[in-house]
Amino acid sequence: MRLLDSSLALAALGAAAAVAYVPACSSSDSHASKRATAAVVAGPQDAHCTKTVTVNPAACKQGSTSDAGATEAGADAGGGNDVPYGPTMSNAEGDDDDCKYHLKWSATSGAAATTQSSKLYPRHGDEGGGSTAAGGDVTFTVTITNKNGGTPVTGAPVEIEAFLDDTHPAPNTTQTSKETSPGTYTVGPVRFDVSGKWTVRFHIHDECADSEESPHGHAAFFTQVTVN
Ligand SMILES: [Cu+2]
């Protein structure tokens, strides 16, 4: 998984470099020619955590190190039922499934047609299935703090998995994540191809083992998407 991510990152860099020599995306680019907005869905306030788990960085590498591809892909296929994910949450903040982190998120519509091509970007549990369909790109901002002490979670890889339902993932994009201030990350683009009530799942430290005290965590929120 880490090797794969690295090669993807290199591929992404290569793609970015190549794009730099090409005139800015023209109106003929059909991949992201729509505009999407992703709004918070109001609902019951998240209160699923009855405990606070303190992350142990050393636990990142515990367990199987060759797992990621096989084990997680198998376990997570389809975002299905045998996955240790908690329920998708409403509102703009909540705790991760394992009660390690607290997240607050917002979304910003990106300019249409800012990407020239789409790449498969397999992440935890998402080994493809996305398309390169047209849609609108949205960038998410997420602020992550440790539940224990409320300190910012810095230097964390953050990735987003988005899906409308079990059979409709978001079209592929090459996501990047940038920490703009300690514990606050902009992640995207995420492409939405149809309107509806989507789930956006933030993956934190996806490179780590998915154990009780590992830095690996996930939190999923509903977002009402409008594409036009
Ligand atoms: Cu993950």
Coordinates of C-alpha atoms and ligand atoms in Angstrom, one line a residue:
M1 CA 0.0 0.0 0.0
R2 CA 2.7 2.4 0.9
L3 CA 4.8 1.5 -2.1
L4 CA 1.7 1.8 -4.2
D5 CA 0.9 5.2 -2.7
S6 CA 4.5 6.4 -3.4
S7 CA 4.4 5.3 -7.0
L8 CA 1.1 7.0 -7.4
A9 CA 2.4 10.1 -5.8
L10 CA 5.3 10.1 -8.2
A11 CA 2.9 9.5 -11.1
A12 CA 0.9 12.4 -9.9
L13 CA 3.9 14.6 -9.7
G14 CA 4.9 13.5 -13.2
A15 CA 1.4 14.3 -14.4
A16 CA 1.4 17.7 -12.7
A17 CA 4.8 18.5 -14.3
A18 CA 3.5 17.5 -17.7
V19 CA 0.4 19.5 -17.3
A20 CA 2.5 22.6 -16.5
Y21 CA 3.7 22.7 -20.1
V22 CA 0.2 22.5 -21.5
P23 CA -2.0 25.5 -21.8
A24 CA -4.5 25.7 -19.0
C25 CA -7.5 23.5 -19.3
S26 CA -9.6 24.5 -22.2
S27 CA -13.3 24.5 -22.4
S28 CA -13.0 21.3 -24.3
D29 CA -12.1 19.5 -21.2
S30 CA -15.2 17.5 -20.3
H31 CA -14.0 15.8 -17.1
A32 CA -14.9 18.4 -14.6
S33 CA -17.1 20.7 -16.6
K34 CA -19.9 20.9 -14.0
R35 CA -20.1 22.6 -10.7
A36 CA -20.8 20.8 -7.5
T37 CA -21.5 22.0 -4.0
A38 CA -21.3 19.8 -0.9
A39 CA -23.4 21.0 2.0
V40 CA -23.5 19.9 5.6
V41 CA -26.5 17.7 6.4
A42 CA -28.0 18.6 9.8
G43 CA -28.9 15.8 12.1
P44 CA -28.4 14.4 15.6
Q45 CA -25.2 15.5 17.1
D46 CA -22.5 12.7 17.1
A47 CA -22.2 11.1 20.5
H48 CA -20.9 7.6 19.7
C49 CA -17.8 7.9 21.7
T50 CA -18.1 6.6 25.3
K51 CA -14.3 6.6 25.6
T52 CA -11.2 8.4 24.5
V53 CA -8.5 6.4 22.7
T54 CA -5.0 7.7 23.0
V55 CA -3.1 7.2 19.8
N56 CA 0.2 5.4 20.1
P57 CA 2.4 6.3 17.1
A58 CA 4.4 3.1 17.6
A59 CA 1.2 1.1 16.9
C60 CA 1.3 2.3 13.3
K61 CA 3.5 -0.5 12.3
Q62 CA 2.1 -3.2 14.5
G63 CA 0.4 -6.1 12.9
S64 CA 0.7 -7.2 9.4
T65 CA 2.7 -4.8 7.3
S66 CA 1.9 -6.4 4.0
D67 CA -1.8 -6.3 4.7
A68 CA -2.9 -3.2 3.1
G69 CA -3.5 -4.4 -0.4
A70 CA -5.0 -7.7 0.2
T71 CA -6.6 -7.6 3.6
E72 CA -8.1 -4.2 3.5
A73 CA -9.2 -4.5 0.0
G74 CA -11.0 -7.6 0.7
A75 CA -12.4 -6.4 4.0
D76 CA -13.6 -3.1 2.6
A77 CA -14.8 -4.0 -0.8
G78 CA -17.9 -2.1 -1.5
G79 CA -17.8 -0.2 1.7
G80 CA -19.8 -3.1 2.9
N81 CA -21.1 -4.8 6.0
D82 CA -18.1 -6.6 7.3
V83 CA -16.1 -3.4 7.7
P84 CA -15.3 -1.9 11.0
Y85 CA -16.7 1.5 10.1
G86 CA -19.1 3.3 12.3
P87 CA -22.3 4.9 11.0
T88 CA -22.0 7.9 8.8
M89 CA -22.5 11.1 10.8
S90 CA -24.5 14.2 10.2
N91 CA -23.4 17.8 10.8
A92 CA -20.0 19.4 10.3
E93 CA -18.1 17.7 13.2
G94 CA -17.8 14.4 15.0
D95 CA -15.4 11.8 16.3
D96 CA -13.7 9.2 14.2
D97 CA -15.0 5.6 14.4
D98 CA -12.4 4.6 16.9
C99 CA -12.7 7.6 19.2
K100 CA -9.1 8.8 18.6
Y101 CA -9.8 12.1 16.8
H102 CA -12.3 14.9 16.5
L103 CA -13.0 16.3 13.1
K104 CA -14.5 19.4 11.8
W105 CA -15.0 19.8 8.1
S106 CA -16.2 22.2 5.4
A107 CA -16.3 22.1 1.6
T108 CA -15.5 24.6 -1.1
S109 CA -16.6 24.3 -4.7
G110 CA -13.6 24.3 -7.0
A111 CA -13.4 25.9 -10.4
A112 CA -14.8 23.7 -13.1
A113 CA -12.4 21.9 -15.4
T114 CA -9.3 22.4 -13.4
T115 CA -8.0 18.9 -14.1
Q116 CA -7.1 17.5 -17.4
S117 CA -7.2 13.8 -16.6
S118 CA -8.3 11.5 -13.9
K119 CA -6.2 8.8 -12.3
L120 CA -7.2 5.8 -10.4
Y121 CA -6.4 6.6 -6.8
P122 CA -6.9 3.5 -4.8
R123 CA -7.2 4.1 -1.1
H124 CA -8.1 2.1 1.9
G125 CA -10.9 -0.1 0.7
D126 CA -11.3 1.5 -2.6
E127 CA -9.6 -0.5 -5.2
G128 CA -11.2 1.2 -8.1
G129 CA -14.7 1.1 -9.4
G130 CA -14.7 4.8 -9.9
S131 CA -15.0 6.2 -13.4
T132 CA -13.7 9.3 -15.1
A133 CA -17.2 10.8 -15.4
A134 CA -17.8 14.4 -15.7
G135 CA -18.7 16.2 -12.5
G136 CA -17.9 19.1 -10.3
D137 CA -14.9 19.2 -8.1
V138 CA -15.0 20.0 -4.4
T139 CA -12.2 20.6 -2.0
F140 CA -12.7 19.7 1.6
T141 CA -11.1 21.4 4.6
V142 CA -10.8 19.3 7.7
T143 CA -9.4 20.2 11.1
I144 CA -8.3 17.2 13.2
T145 CA -7.6 17.2 16.9
N146 CA -6.7 14.4 19.3
K147 CA -9.6 13.5 21.5
N148 CA -7.1 13.2 24.3
G149 CA -6.1 16.7 25.1
G150 CA -7.5 18.4 22.0
T151 CA -4.1 19.0 20.4
P152 CA -3.9 19.3 16.7
V153 CA -3.1 16.2 14.7
T154 CA -0.2 17.4 12.6
G155 CA 1.7 15.8 9.7
A156 CA -1.0 13.2 9.0
P157 CA -1.8 11.8 5.6
V158 CA -5.5 12.5 5.0
E159 CA -7.5 11.0 2.1
I160 CA -11.1 11.1 1.2
E161 CA -13.3 8.3 0.0
A162 CA -16.7 9.5 -1.3
F163 CA -19.7 7.5 -2.5
L164 CA -23.4 7.9 -3.1
D165 CA -24.1 4.3 -2.3
D166 CA -22.5 0.9 -2.4
T167 CA -22.4 0.8 -6.1
H168 CA -21.7 4.5 -6.9
P169 CA -18.3 5.8 -5.8
A170 CA -17.1 9.2 -6.8
P171 CA -15.3 9.5 -10.2
N172 CA -11.6 9.1 -9.8
T173 CA -9.4 12.2 -9.2
T174 CA -5.9 12.6 -8.1
Q175 CA -6.3 13.9 -4.6
T176 CA -3.7 15.9 -2.8
S177 CA -3.7 16.9 0.9
K178 CA -2.1 20.0 2.2
E179 CA -1.8 21.0 5.9
T180 CA -2.5 24.7 5.8
S181 CA -2.1 25.2 9.6
P182 CA -1.4 22.7 12.4
G183 CA -4.1 20.1 12.2
T184 CA -6.0 21.7 9.4
Y185 CA -5.9 20.1 5.9
T186 CA -7.3 20.9 2.5
V187 CA -8.0 17.7 0.7
G188 CA -9.2 17.2 -2.9
P189 CA -10.4 17.5 -5.4
V190 CA -13.3 15.1 -4.8
R191 CA -15.5 14.9 -7.9
F192 CA -19.2 14.5 -7.6
D193 CA -21.1 13.4 -10.8
V194 CA -24.7 13.5 -9.6
S195 CA -26.7 15.3 -7.0
G196 CA -27.7 13.4 -3.9
K197 CA -26.9 12.6 -0.3
W198 CA -23.3 11.4 -0.4
T199 CA -21.0 9.9 2.2
V200 CA -17.6 11.4 2.5
R201 CA -15.2 9.4 4.6
F202 CA -11.9 10.9 5.8
H203 CA -9.1 8.5 6.2
I204 CA -6.3 9.6 8.6
H205 CA -3.0 7.8 8.5
D206 CA -4.3 5.2 6.2
E207 CA -0.7 3.9 5.8
C208 CA -0.8 2.6 9.4
A209 CA -2.2 -0.7 10.6
D210 CA -5.9 -0.4 11.6
S211 CA -5.5 -1.4 15.2
E212 CA -7.0 0.0 18.4
E213 CA -4.3 2.5 19.2
S214 CA -2.8 3.0 15.8
P215 CA -2.9 6.5 14.3
H216 CA -5.1 5.0 11.5
G217 CA -8.6 6.4 11.9
H218 CA -11.8 7.1 9.8
A219 CA -14.8 9.3 10.1
A220 CA -17.6 9.5 7.6
F221 CA -20.1 12.3 7.2
F222 CA -23.2 12.8 5.0
T223 CA -23.0 15.7 2.6
Q224 CA -25.8 17.0 0.4
V225 CA -24.4 17.4 -3.1
T226 CA -25.8 19.5 -5.8
V227 CA -24.3 19.1 -9.3
N228 CA -25.3 21.4 -12.1
Ligands
CU1 CU -8.4 4.1 6.3

